[in-house]
Coordinates of C-alpha atoms and ligand atoms in Angstrom, one line a residue:
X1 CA 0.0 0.0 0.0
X2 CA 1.3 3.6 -1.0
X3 CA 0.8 5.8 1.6
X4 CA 2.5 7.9 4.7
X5 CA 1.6 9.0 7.8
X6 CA 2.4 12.5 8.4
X7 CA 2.4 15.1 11.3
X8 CA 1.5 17.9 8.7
X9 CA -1.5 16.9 6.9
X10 CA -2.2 19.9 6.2
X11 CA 0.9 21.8 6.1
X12 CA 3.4 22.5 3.0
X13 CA 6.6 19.9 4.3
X14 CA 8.9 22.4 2.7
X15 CA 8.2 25.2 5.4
X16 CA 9.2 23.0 8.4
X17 CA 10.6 19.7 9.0
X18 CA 8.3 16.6 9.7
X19 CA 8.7 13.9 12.8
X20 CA 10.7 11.9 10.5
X21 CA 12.8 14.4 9.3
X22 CA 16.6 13.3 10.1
X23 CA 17.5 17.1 10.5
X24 CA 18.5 18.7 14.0
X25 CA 16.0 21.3 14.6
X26 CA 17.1 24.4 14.8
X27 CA 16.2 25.8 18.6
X28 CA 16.1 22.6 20.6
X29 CA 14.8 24.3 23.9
X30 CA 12.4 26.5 21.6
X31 CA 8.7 26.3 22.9
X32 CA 9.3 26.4 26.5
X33 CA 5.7 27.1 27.6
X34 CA 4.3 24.0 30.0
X35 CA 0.7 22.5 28.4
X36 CA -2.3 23.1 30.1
X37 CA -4.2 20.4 31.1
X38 CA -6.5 18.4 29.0
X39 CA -7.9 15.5 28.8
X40 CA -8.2 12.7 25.9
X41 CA -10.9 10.2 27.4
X42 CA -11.2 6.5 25.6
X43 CA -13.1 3.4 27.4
X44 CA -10.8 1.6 29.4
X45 CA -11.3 -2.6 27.5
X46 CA -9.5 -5.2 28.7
X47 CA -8.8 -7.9 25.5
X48 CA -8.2 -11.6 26.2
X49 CA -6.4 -13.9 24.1
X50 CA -8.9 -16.8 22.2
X51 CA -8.6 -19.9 23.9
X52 CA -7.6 -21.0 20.1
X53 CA -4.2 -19.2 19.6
X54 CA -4.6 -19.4 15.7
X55 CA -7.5 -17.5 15.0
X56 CA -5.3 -14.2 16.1
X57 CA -2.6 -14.9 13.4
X58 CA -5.4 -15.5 10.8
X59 CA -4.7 -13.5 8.1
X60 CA -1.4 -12.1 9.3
X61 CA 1.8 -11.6 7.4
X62 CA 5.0 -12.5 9.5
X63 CA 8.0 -10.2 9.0
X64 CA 10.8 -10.1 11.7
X65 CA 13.1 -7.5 13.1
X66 CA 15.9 -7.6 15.6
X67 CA 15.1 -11.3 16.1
X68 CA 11.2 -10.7 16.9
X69 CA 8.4 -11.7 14.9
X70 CA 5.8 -8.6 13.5
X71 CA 2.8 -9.0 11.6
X72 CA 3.0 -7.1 8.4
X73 CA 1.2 -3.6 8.8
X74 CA 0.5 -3.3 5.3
X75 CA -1.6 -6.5 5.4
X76 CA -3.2 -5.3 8.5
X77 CA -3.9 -2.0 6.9
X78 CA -5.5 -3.7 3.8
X79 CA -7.5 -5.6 5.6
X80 CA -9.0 -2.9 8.0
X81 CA -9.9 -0.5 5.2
X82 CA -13.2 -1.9 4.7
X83 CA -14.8 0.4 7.9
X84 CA -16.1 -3.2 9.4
X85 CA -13.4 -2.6 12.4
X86 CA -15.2 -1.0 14.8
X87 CA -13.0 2.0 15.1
X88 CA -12.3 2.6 11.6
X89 CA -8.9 4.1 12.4
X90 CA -7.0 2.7 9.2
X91 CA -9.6 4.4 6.9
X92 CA -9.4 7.9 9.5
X93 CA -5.9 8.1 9.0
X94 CA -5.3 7.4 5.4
X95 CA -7.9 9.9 4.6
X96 CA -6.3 12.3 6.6
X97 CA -2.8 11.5 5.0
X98 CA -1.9 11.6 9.2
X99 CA 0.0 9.5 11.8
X100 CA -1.9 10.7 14.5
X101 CA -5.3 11.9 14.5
X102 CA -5.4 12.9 18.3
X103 CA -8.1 11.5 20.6
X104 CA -9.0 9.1 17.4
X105 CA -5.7 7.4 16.3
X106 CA -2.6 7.8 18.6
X107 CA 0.0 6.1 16.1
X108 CA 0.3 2.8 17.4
X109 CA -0.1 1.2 13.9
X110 CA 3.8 1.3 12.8
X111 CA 7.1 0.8 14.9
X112 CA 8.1 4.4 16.2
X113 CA 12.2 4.7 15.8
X114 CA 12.6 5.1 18.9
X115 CA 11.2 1.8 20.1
X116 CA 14.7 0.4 18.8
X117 CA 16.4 2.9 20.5
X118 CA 14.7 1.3 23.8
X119 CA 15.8 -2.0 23.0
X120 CA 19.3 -1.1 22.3
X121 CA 19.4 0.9 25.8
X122 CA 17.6 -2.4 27.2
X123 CA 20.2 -4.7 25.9
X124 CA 23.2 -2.5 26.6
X125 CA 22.1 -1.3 30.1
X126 CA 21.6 -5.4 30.9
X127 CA 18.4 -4.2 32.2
X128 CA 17.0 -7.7 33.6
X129 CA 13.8 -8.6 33.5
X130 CA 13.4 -12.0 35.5
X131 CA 10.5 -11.7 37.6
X132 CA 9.7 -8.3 37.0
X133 CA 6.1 -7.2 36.2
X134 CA 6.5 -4.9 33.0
X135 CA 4.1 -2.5 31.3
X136 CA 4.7 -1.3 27.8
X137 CA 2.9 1.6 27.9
X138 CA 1.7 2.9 24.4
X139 CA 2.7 -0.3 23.1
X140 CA 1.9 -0.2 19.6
X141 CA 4.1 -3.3 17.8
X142 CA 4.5 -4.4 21.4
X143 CA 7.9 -5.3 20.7
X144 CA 9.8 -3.2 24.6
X145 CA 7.1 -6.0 25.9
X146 CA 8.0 -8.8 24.3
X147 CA 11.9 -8.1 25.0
X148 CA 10.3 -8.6 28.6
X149 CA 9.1 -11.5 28.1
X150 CA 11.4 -13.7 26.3
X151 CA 13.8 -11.7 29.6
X152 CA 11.5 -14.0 31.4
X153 CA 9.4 -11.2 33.0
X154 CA 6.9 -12.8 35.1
X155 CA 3.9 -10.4 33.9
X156 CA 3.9 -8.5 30.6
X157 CA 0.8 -6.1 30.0
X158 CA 0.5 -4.2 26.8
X159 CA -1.9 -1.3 26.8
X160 CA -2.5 1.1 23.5
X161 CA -5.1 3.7 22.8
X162 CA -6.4 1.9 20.1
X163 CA -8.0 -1.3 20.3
X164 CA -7.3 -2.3 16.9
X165 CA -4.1 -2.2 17.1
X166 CA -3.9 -4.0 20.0
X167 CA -6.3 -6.7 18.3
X168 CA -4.8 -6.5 14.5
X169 CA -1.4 -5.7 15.7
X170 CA -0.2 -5.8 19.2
X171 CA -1.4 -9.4 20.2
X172 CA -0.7 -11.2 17.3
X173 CA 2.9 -10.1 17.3
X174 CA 3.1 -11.3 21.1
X175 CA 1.5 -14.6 20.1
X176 CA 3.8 -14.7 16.8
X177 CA 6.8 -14.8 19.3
X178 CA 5.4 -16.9 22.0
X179 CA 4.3 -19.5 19.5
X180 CA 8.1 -19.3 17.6
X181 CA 9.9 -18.6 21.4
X182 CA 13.2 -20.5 20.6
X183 CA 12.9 -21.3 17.0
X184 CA 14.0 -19.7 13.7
X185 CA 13.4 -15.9 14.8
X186 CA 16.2 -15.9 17.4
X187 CA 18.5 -17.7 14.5
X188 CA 17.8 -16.7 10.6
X189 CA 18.6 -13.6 10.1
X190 CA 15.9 -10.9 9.1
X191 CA 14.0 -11.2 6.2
X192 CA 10.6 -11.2 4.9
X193 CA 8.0 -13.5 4.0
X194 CA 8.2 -16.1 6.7
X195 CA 4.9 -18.4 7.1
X196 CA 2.7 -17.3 9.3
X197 CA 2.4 -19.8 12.7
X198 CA -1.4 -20.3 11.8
X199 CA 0.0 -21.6 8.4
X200 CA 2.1 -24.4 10.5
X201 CA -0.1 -25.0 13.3
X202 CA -3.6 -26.4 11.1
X203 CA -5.2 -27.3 13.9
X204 CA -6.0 -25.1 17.0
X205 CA -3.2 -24.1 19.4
X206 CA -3.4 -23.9 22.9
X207 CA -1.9 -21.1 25.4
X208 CA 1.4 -21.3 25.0
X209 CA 2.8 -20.7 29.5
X210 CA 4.3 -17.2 28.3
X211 CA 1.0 -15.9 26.8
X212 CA -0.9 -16.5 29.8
X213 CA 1.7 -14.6 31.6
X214 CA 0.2 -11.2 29.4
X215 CA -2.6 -9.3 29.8
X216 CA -3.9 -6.2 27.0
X217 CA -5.3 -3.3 27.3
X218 CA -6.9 -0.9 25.3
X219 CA -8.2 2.6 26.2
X220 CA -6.6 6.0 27.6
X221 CA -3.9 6.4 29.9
X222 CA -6.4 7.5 33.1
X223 CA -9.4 5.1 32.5
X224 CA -7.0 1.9 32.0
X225 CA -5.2 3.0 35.1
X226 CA -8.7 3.2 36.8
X227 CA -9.4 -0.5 35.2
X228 CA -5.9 -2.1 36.4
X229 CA -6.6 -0.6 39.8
X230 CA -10.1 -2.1 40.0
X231 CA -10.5 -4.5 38.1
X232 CA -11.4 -7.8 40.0
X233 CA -8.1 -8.9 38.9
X234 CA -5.9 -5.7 40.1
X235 CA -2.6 -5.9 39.0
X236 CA 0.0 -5.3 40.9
X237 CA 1.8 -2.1 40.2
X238 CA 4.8 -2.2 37.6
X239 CA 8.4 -3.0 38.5
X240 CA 9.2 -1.5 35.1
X241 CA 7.2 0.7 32.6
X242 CA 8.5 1.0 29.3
X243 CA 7.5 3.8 26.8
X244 CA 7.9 4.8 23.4
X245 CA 7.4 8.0 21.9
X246 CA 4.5 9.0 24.3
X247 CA 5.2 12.5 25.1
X248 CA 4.9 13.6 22.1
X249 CA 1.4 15.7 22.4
X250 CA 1.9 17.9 26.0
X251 CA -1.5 17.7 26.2
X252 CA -1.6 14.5 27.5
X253 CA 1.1 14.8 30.0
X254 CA -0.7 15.5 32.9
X255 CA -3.2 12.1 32.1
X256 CA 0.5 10.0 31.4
X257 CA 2.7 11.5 34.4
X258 CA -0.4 11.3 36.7
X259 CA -0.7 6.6 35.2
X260 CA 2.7 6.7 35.6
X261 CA 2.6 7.8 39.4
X262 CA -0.7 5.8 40.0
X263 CA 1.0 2.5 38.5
X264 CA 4.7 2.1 39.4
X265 CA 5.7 0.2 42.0
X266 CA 7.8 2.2 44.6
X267 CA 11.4 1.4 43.6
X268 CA 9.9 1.0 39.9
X269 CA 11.7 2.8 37.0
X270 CA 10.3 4.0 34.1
X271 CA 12.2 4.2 30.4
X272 CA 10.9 6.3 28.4
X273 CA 12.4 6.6 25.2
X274 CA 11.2 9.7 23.4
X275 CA 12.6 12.4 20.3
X276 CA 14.2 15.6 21.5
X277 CA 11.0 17.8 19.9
X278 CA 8.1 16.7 17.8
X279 CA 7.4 19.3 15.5
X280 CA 3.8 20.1 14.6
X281 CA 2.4 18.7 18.1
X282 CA 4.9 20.4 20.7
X283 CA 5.4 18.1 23.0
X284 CA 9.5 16.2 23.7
X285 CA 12.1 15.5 26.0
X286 CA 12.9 18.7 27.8
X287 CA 9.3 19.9 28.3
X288 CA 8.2 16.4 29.2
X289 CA 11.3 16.8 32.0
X290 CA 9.9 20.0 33.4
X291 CA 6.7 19.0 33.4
X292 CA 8.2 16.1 35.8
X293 CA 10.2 18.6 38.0
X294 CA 7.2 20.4 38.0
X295 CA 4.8 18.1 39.8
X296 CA 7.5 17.2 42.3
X297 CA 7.0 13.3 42.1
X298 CA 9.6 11.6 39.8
X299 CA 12.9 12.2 39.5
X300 CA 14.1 12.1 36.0
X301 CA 17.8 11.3 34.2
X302 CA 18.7 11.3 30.8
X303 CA 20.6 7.7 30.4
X304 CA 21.0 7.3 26.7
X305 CA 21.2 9.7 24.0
X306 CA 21.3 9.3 20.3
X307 CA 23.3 12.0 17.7
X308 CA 22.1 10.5 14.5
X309 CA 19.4 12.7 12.5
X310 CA 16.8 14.9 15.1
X311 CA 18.0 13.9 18.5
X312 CA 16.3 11.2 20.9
X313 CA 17.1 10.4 24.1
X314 CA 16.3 7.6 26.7
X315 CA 14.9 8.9 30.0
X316 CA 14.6 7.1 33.3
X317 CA 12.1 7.6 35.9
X318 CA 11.9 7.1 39.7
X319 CA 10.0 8.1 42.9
X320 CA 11.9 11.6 44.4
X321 CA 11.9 8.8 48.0
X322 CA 12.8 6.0 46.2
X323 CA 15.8 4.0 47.3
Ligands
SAM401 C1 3.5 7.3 18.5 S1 2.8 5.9 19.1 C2 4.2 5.0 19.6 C3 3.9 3.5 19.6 C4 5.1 2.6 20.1 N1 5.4 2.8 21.4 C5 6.3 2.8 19.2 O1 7.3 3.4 19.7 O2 6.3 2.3 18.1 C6 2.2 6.5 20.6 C7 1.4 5.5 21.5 O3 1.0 6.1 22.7 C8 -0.3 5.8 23.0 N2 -1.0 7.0 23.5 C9 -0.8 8.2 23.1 N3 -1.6 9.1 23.7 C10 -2.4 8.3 24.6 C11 -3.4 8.6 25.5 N4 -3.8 9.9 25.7 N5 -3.9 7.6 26.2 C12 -3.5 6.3 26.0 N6 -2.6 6.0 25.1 C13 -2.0 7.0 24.4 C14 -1.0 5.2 21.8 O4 -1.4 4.0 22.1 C15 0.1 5.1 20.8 O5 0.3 3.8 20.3

């Protein structure tokens, strides 16, 4: 399918660079001012995984990347155009030429750069995951939480605002790698076209121990918060949260610093992994940092940054009284 998501529908691209523009920007602590507070309110849903594994790959095209298994977005794209998905956000956002549609379509249907950004820190830092409970918060692809899990987290959750992509994207990827945990995606090299699992397994497939360690979310920020806390299977609260290119739109900070707050475990750490400024929306790393200072409940350090094109940067995130 020939199409791109943009930041600027609407805007002519020569004027001023786009999200994926590799160019520094020119005044990186530009566009001081701190948001105001609003809200973007979506249904808190939790999603369960079939008792018949295959029916979620149905219709999927496996591609891999950094030894993890992704369904095909394209595909997915294709096969969501026809407005029968309840939410309709493949249609929305090729009609509006956009990669975010806000309060409608938050972006989690492609991998965000700096989601490998996070992995590299993860990998490099030897963050470990063994017995951890991990969210991946904005999880899109899903792929910080499935990192998690084949590090033998004990409990992966995945929320995203979208429940399509949580249903066409997020859980099949998670049940792609659970299914193939050990085989060829940790040994071929990348490449495309690999048979789907649903192609292999004919008949149906049972829950596979690490999928029933994962739970999926779909909703915003405060109401799945409210649904984790009281749901009649509360989770416990996170040792680690990671998070992809989420501050992008500073109206949502206050909903995101206030989920962080409400679902980290007291010597939790957040990673956030996030651009330096995301042009057309406002939001990035410096202004999400003072809005942190601001409210006078995390502590926040940058731990990784990356040079290469517009500038990212990996944040981490603890309780001020945290040990
Ligand atoms: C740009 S996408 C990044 C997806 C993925 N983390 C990545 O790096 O590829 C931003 C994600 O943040 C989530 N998000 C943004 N604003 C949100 C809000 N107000 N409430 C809940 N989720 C939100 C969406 O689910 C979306 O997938």
């Amino acid at each position: 399918m020939d199409f791109r998501f943009n930041f600027f529908p609407d805007e002519d691209e020569t004027k001023e660079p786009s999200a994926h523009d590799e160019t520094e920007p020119k005044h990186e602590h530009q566009d001081k001012r701190l948001p105001e507070e609003k809200v973007c309110i979506k249904a808190a849903k939790e999603h369960y995984i079939p008792a018949d594994v295959s029916k979620v790959l149905e219709n999927k095209v496996l591609e891999k990347v950094s030894g993890l298994y992704y369904v095909n977005m394209s595909v997915v794209e294709l096969t969501c155009q026809d407005g029968t998905h309840g939410e309709d956000i493949v249609s929305k956002s090729i009609s509006s030429h956009s990669d975010l549609i806000p309060g409608v379509y938050e972006g989690g249907l492609k991998i965000w750069e700096c989601t490998y950004d996070l992995m590299d820190f993860l990998s490099e830092a030897e963050i470990q995951f063994a017995n951890k409970t991990v969210l991946d918060l904005g999880c899109g692809a899903g792929l910080l939480g499935i990192v998690a899990l084949k590090g033998n987290a004990e409990k992966v959750h995945f929320q995203d605002y979208n429940s399509t992509v949580i249903e066409e994207i997020t859980m099949p990827n998670v049940v792609a790698n659970c299914i193939n945990d050990g085989s060829e995606a940790d040994s071929e090299d990348d490449r495309t076209d690999l048979k789907p699992p649903s192609k292999r397994h004919k008949k149906s497939v049972s829950l596979p121990d690490k999928l029933s360690q994962c739970r999926f979310f779909s909703g915003g920020w405060s109401e799945v918060s409210q649904l984790l806390l009281s749901s009649s299977k509360p989770c416990s609260k996170y040792d680690l949260i990671l998070t992809s290119e989420t501050i992008y739109n500073p109206d949502y900070y206050g909903a995101l610093h206030d989920t962080l707050a409400q679902l980290l475990a007291k010597d939790g750490r957040v990673y956030l992994a996030s651009k330096v400024h995301y042009f057309g929306v406002g939001g990035g790393t410096y202004l999400f940092e003072q809005f942190i200072e601001e409210r006078k409940v995390f502590r926040s350090s940058i731990v990784k940054e990356v040079e290469e094109g517009l500038k990212r940067f990996i944040l981490e995130i603890t309780f001020k009284d945290s040990t």
